[in-house]
CSV table of C-alpha atoms and ligand atoms in Angstrom, one decimal:
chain,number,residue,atom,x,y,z
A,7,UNK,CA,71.4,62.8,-23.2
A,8,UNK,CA,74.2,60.6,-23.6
A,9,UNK,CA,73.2,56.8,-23.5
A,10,UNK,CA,75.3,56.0,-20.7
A,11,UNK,CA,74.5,58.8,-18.6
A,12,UNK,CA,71.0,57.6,-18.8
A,13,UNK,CA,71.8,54.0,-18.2
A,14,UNK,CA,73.5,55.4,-15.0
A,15,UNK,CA,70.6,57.3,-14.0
A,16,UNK,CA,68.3,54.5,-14.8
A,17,UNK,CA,70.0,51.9,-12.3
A,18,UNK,CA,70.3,55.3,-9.8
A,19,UNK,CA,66.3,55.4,-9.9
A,20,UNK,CA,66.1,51.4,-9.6
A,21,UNK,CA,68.4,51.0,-6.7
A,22,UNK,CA,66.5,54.1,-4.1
A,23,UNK,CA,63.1,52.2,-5.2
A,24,UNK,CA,64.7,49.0,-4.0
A,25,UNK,CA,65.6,50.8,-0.9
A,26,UNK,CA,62.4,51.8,-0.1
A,27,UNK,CA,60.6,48.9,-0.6
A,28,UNK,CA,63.3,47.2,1.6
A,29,UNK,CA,62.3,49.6,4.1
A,30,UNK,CA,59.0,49.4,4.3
A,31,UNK,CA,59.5,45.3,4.8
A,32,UNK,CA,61.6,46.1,7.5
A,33,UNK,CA,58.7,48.0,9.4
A,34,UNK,CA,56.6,45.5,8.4
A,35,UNK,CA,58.0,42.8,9.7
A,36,UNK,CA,58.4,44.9,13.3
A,37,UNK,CA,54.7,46.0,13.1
A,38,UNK,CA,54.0,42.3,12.7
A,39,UNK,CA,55.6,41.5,16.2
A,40,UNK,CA,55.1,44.1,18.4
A,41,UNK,CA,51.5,43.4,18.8
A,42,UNK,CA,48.8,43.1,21.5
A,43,UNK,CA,46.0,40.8,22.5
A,44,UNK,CA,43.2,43.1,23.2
A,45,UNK,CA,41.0,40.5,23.8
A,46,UNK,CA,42.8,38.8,26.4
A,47,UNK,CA,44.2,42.1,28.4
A,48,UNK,CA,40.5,42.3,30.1
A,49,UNK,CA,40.9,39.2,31.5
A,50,UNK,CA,40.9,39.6,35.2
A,51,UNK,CA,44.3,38.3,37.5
A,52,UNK,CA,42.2,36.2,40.2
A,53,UNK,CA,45.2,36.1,42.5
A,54,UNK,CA,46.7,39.0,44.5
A,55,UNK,CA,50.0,40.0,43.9
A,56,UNK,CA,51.5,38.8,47.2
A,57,UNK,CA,55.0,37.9,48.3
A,58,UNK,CA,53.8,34.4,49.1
A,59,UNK,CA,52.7,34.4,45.0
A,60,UNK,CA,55.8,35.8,43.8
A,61,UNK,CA,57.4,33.1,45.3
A,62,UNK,CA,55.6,30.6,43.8
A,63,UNK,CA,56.1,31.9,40.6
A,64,UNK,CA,59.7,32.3,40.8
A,65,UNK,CA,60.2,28.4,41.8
A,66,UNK,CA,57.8,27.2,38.8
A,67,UNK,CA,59.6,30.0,36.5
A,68,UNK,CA,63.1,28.0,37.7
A,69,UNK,CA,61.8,24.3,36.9
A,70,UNK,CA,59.9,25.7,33.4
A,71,UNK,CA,61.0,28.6,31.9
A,72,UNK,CA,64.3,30.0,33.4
A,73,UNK,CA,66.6,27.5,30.0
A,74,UNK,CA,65.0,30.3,27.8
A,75,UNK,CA,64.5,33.7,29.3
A,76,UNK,CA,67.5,33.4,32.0
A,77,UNK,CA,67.5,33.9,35.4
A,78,UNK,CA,65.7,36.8,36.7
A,79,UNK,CA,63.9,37.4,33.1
A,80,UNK,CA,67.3,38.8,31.8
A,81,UNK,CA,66.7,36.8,28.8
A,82,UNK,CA,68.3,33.9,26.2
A,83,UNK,CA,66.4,32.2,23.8
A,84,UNK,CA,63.4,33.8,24.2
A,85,UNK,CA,63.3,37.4,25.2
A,86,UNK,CA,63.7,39.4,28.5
A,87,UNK,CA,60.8,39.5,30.8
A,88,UNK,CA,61.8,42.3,32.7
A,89,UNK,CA,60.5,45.2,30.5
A,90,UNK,CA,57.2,46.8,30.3
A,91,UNK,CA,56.7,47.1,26.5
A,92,UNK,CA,56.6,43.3,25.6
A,93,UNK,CA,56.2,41.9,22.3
A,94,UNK,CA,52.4,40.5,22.8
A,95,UNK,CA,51.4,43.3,25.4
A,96,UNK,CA,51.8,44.0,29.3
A,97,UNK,CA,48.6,43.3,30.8
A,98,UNK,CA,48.5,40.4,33.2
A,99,UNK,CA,46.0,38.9,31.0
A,100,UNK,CA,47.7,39.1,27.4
A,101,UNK,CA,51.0,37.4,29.8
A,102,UNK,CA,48.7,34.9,31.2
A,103,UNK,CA,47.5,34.6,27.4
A,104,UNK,CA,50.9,33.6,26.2
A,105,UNK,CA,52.1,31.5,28.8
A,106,UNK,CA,48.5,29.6,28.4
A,107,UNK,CA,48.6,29.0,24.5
A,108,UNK,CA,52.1,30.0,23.6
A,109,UNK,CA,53.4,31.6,20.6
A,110,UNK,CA,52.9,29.5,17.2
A,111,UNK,CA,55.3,29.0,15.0
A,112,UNK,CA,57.9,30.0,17.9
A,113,UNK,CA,59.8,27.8,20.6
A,114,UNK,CA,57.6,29.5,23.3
A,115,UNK,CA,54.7,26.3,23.7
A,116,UNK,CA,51.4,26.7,25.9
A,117,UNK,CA,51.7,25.7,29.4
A,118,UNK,CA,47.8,24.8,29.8
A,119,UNK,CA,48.1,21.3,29.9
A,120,UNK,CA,51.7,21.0,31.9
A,121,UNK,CA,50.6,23.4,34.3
A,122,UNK,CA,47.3,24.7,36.4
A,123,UNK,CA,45.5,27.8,35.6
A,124,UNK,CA,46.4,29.3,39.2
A,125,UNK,CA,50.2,27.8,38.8
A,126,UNK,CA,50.2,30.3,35.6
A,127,UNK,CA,48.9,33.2,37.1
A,128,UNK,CA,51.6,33.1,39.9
A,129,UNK,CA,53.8,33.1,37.3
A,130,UNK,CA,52.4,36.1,35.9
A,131,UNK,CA,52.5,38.1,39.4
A,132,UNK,CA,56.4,36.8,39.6
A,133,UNK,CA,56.8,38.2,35.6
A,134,UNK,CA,55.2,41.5,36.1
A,135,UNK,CA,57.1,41.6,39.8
A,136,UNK,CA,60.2,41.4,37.9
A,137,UNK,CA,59.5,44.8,36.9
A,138,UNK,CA,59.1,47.9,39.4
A,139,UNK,CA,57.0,49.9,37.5
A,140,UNK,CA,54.3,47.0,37.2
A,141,UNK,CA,54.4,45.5,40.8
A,142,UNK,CA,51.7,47.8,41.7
A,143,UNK,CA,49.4,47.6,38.9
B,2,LIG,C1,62.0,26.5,24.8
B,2,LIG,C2,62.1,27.9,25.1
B,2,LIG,C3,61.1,28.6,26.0
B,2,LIG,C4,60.6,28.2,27.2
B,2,LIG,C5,60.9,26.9,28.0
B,2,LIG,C6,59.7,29.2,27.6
B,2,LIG,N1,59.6,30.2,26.7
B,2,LIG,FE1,58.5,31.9,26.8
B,2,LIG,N2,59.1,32.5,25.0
B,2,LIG,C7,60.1,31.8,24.2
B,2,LIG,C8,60.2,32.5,22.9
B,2,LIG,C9,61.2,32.2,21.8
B,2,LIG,C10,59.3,33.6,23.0
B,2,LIG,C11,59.1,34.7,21.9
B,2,LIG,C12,57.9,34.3,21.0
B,2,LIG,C13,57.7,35.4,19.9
B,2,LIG,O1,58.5,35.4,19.0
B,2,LIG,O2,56.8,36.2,20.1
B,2,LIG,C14,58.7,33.6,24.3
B,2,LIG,C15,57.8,34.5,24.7
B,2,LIG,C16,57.3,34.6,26.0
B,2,LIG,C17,56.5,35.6,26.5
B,2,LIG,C18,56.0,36.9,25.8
B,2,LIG,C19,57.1,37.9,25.9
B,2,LIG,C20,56.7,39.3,25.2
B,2,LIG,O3,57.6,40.1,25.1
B,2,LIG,O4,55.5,39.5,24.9
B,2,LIG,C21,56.2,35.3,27.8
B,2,LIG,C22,55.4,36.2,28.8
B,2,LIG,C23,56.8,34.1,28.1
B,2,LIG,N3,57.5,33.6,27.0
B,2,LIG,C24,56.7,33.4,29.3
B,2,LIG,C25,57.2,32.2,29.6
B,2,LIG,C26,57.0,31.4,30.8
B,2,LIG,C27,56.3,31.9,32.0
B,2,LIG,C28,57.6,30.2,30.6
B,2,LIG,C29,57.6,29.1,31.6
B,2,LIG,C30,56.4,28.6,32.1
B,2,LIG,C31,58.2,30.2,29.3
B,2,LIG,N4,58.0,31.4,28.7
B,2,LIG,C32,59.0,29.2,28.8
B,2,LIG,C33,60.7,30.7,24.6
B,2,LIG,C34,60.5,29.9,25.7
Protein backbone atom coordinates (compact mmCIF):
# COMPACT_ATOMS: atom_id res chain seq x y z
CA UNK A 1 0.00 0.00 0.00
CA UNK A 2 1.01 3.31 -1.03
CA UNK A 3 2.02 5.64 1.99
CA UNK A 4 -0.43 8.19 1.35
CA UNK A 5 -3.27 6.05 0.82
CA UNK A 6 -2.57 4.76 4.24
CA UNK A 7 -2.08 8.06 5.72
CA UNK A 8 -5.63 8.82 4.24
CA UNK A 9 -7.03 5.78 5.67
CA UNK A 10 -5.43 6.36 8.88
CA UNK A 11 -7.06 9.94 9.61
CA UNK A 12 -10.46 8.08 7.90
CA UNK A 13 -10.28 5.50 10.96
CA UNK A 14 -9.39 8.52 13.50
CA UNK A 15 -12.12 10.89 12.49
CA UNK A 16 -15.48 7.93 12.74
CA UNK A 17 -13.69 7.05 16.35
CA UNK A 18 -13.96 10.71 17.17
CA UNK A 19 -17.50 10.61 16.07
CA UNK A 20 -18.45 8.06 18.12
CA UNK A 21 -17.09 9.11 21.15
CA UNK A 22 -18.72 12.46 20.45
CA UNK A 23 -21.82 10.59 20.38
CA UNK A 24 -21.83 8.85 23.14
CA UNK A 25 -21.05 12.37 25.22
CA UNK A 26 -23.98 13.64 23.66
CA UNK A 27 -26.27 10.87 25.19
CA UNK A 28 -24.51 11.19 28.09
CA UNK A 29 -24.96 14.43 28.86
CA UNK A 30 -29.03 13.90 28.07
CA UNK A 31 -29.10 10.78 30.33
CA UNK A 32 -27.52 13.08 32.88
CA UNK A 33 -30.70 15.43 32.79
CA UNK A 34 -33.56 13.63 32.10
CA UNK A 35 -33.66 12.09 35.47
CA UNK A 36 -36.08 11.23 38.30
CA UNK A 37 -36.25 11.52 42.06
CA UNK A 38 -37.51 8.24 43.13
CA UNK A 39 -37.24 8.97 46.55
CA UNK A 40 -39.26 11.98 46.58
CA UNK A 41 -42.17 10.72 43.92
CA UNK A 42 -43.76 8.66 47.13
CA UNK A 43 -44.20 11.59 48.92
CA UNK A 44 -47.87 12.15 49.46
CA UNK A 45 -49.73 15.71 47.97
CA UNK A 46 -51.62 16.64 51.36
CA UNK A 47 -53.83 19.01 49.45
CA UNK A 48 -56.64 18.20 47.04
CA UNK A 49 -56.49 19.30 43.70
CA UNK A 50 -59.34 21.82 43.88
CA UNK A 51 -60.17 24.91 41.91
CA UNK A 52 -59.85 26.98 45.05
CA UNK A 53 -55.92 25.46 45.07
CA UNK A 54 -55.32 25.98 41.55
CA UNK A 55 -55.97 29.38 42.14
CA UNK A 56 -53.72 29.82 44.69
CA UNK A 57 -51.05 28.44 42.94
CA UNK A 58 -51.55 30.32 39.87
CA UNK A 59 -51.33 33.84 41.88
CA UNK A 60 -47.98 32.65 43.86
CA UNK A 61 -46.74 31.14 40.41
CA UNK A 62 -47.35 35.02 39.01
CA UNK A 63 -45.43 36.88 41.94
CA UNK A 64 -42.52 33.87 41.94
CA UNK A 65 -41.88 32.02 39.15
CA UNK A 66 -43.86 33.25 35.96
CA UNK A 67 -39.99 35.82 34.95
CA UNK A 68 -38.63 32.19 34.10
CA UNK A 69 -41.10 29.63 32.87
CA UNK A 70 -43.67 32.28 31.22
CA UNK A 71 -47.05 32.75 31.66
CA UNK A 72 -49.10 29.72 31.68
CA UNK A 73 -45.77 27.33 31.98
CA UNK A 74 -45.04 28.04 28.25
CA UNK A 75 -41.60 28.54 29.25
CA UNK A 76 -38.30 31.14 29.10
CA UNK A 77 -35.48 30.76 31.14
CA UNK A 78 -36.22 27.79 32.63
CA UNK A 79 -38.26 25.16 30.90
CA UNK A 80 -41.98 24.65 30.08
CA UNK A 81 -44.16 23.31 32.82
CA UNK A 82 -46.80 22.21 30.82
CA UNK A 83 -45.60 18.78 29.72
CA UNK A 84 -45.82 15.48 31.42
CA UNK A 85 -42.23 14.15 30.81
CA UNK A 86 -40.23 16.72 32.85
CA UNK A 87 -36.69 16.83 33.37
CA UNK A 88 -36.62 15.67 37.23
CA UNK A 89 -39.91 13.50 36.95
CA UNK A 90 -43.80 14.08 37.09
CA UNK A 91 -45.00 13.02 40.31
CA UNK A 92 -46.38 15.65 42.50
CA UNK A 93 -43.73 14.80 44.91
CA UNK A 94 -40.44 14.89 42.72
CA UNK A 95 -42.27 18.74 41.51
CA UNK A 96 -42.85 19.52 45.15
CA UNK A 97 -39.05 18.20 45.41
CA UNK A 98 -37.72 20.73 43.11
CA UNK A 99 -39.58 23.65 43.90
CA UNK A 100 -38.53 22.87 47.72
CA UNK A 101 -34.66 22.46 47.20
CA UNK A 102 -34.19 23.65 43.64
CA UNK A 103 -31.91 22.59 41.12
CA UNK A 104 -27.94 23.13 42.06
CA UNK A 105 -25.82 24.45 39.92
CA UNK A 106 -28.97 25.99 37.93
CA UNK A 107 -30.86 29.35 38.21
CA UNK A 108 -33.93 27.32 39.58
CA UNK A 109 -33.31 28.08 43.73
CA UNK A 110 -35.35 26.29 46.64
CA UNK A 111 -38.40 27.99 47.68
CA UNK A 112 -38.40 26.40 51.37
CA UNK A 113 -37.47 29.21 53.16
CA UNK A 114 -39.44 32.13 50.88
CA UNK A 115 -42.41 30.16 50.84
CA UNK A 116 -44.67 27.64 53.14
CA UNK A 117 -44.84 24.01 52.60
CA UNK A 118 -48.69 24.24 51.81
CA UNK A 119 -47.98 27.52 49.55
CA UNK A 120 -45.72 24.91 47.46
CA UNK A 121 -47.94 22.31 47.12
CA UNK A 122 -50.63 24.65 45.65
CA UNK A 123 -48.28 25.41 43.40
CA UNK A 124 -47.73 21.95 42.49
CA UNK A 125 -51.75 21.28 41.91
CA UNK A 126 -51.60 24.70 39.66
CA UNK A 127 -48.25 23.01 37.72
CA UNK A 128 -49.65 19.58 37.20
CA UNK A 129 -53.31 21.48 36.40
CA UNK A 130 -51.50 23.10 33.63
CA UNK A 131 -51.52 19.83 32.00
CA UNK A 132 -54.80 17.82 31.09
CA UNK A 133 -53.62 14.58 31.17
CA UNK A 134 -52.38 15.06 34.97
CA UNK A 135 -55.31 17.08 36.46
CA UNK A 136 -56.82 13.92 37.50
CA UNK A 137 -54.03 12.02 38.78
C1 LIG B 1 -34.54 32.61 38.07
C2 LIG B 1 -35.28 31.68 37.22
C3 LIG B 1 -36.28 30.74 37.85
C4 LIG B 1 -37.29 31.02 38.74
C5 LIG B 1 -37.67 32.36 39.38
C6 LIG B 1 -37.98 29.78 38.96
N1 LIG B 1 -37.42 28.77 38.22
FE1 LIG B 1 -38.02 26.85 38.14
N2 LIG B 1 -36.44 26.38 36.97
C7 LIG B 1 -35.54 27.27 36.45
C8 LIG B 1 -34.56 26.55 35.66
C9 LIG B 1 -33.40 27.15 34.89
C10 LIG B 1 -34.91 25.19 35.75
C11 LIG B 1 -34.19 24.00 35.09
C12 LIG B 1 -33.21 23.37 36.05
C13 LIG B 1 -32.48 22.20 35.38
O1 LIG B 1 -31.59 22.46 34.56
O2 LIG B 1 -32.82 21.08 35.68
C14 LIG B 1 -36.11 25.12 36.56
C15 LIG B 1 -36.78 23.95 36.84
C16 LIG B 1 -38.01 23.88 37.46
C17 LIG B 1 -38.81 22.68 37.59
C18 LIG B 1 -38.44 21.30 37.08
C19 LIG B 1 -38.92 21.17 35.65
C20 LIG B 1 -38.69 19.79 35.06
O3 LIG B 1 -38.80 19.66 33.82
O4 LIG B 1 -38.42 18.84 35.79
C21 LIG B 1 -39.96 23.02 38.25
C22 LIG B 1 -41.12 22.11 38.62
C23 LIG B 1 -39.87 24.43 38.55
N3 LIG B 1 -38.67 24.92 38.05
C24 LIG B 1 -40.83 25.15 39.21
C25 LIG B 1 -40.68 26.47 39.60
C26 LIG B 1 -41.62 27.17 40.44
C27 LIG B 1 -42.93 26.60 40.98
C28 LIG B 1 -41.11 28.43 40.64
C29 LIG B 1 -41.67 29.53 41.47
C30 LIG B 1 -41.97 29.24 42.87
C31 LIG B 1 -39.86 28.51 39.88
N4 LIG B 1 -39.64 27.31 39.28
C32 LIG B 1 -39.08 29.64 39.79
C33 LIG B 1 -35.55 28.63 36.65
C34 LIG B 1 -36.38 29.31 37.53
Amino acid sequence: MKTITRVVLNILILLSLSLVSLNGFAQEAQHEHHHRHLKYAKIKNPIAKTEKSIAQGRKLYEEHCIACHGEGGKGGIGPELTSSDRIHGSTDGEIFHVITAGVAGTKMKGFKKELTEEMRWHLVNYITSLNKNEINK
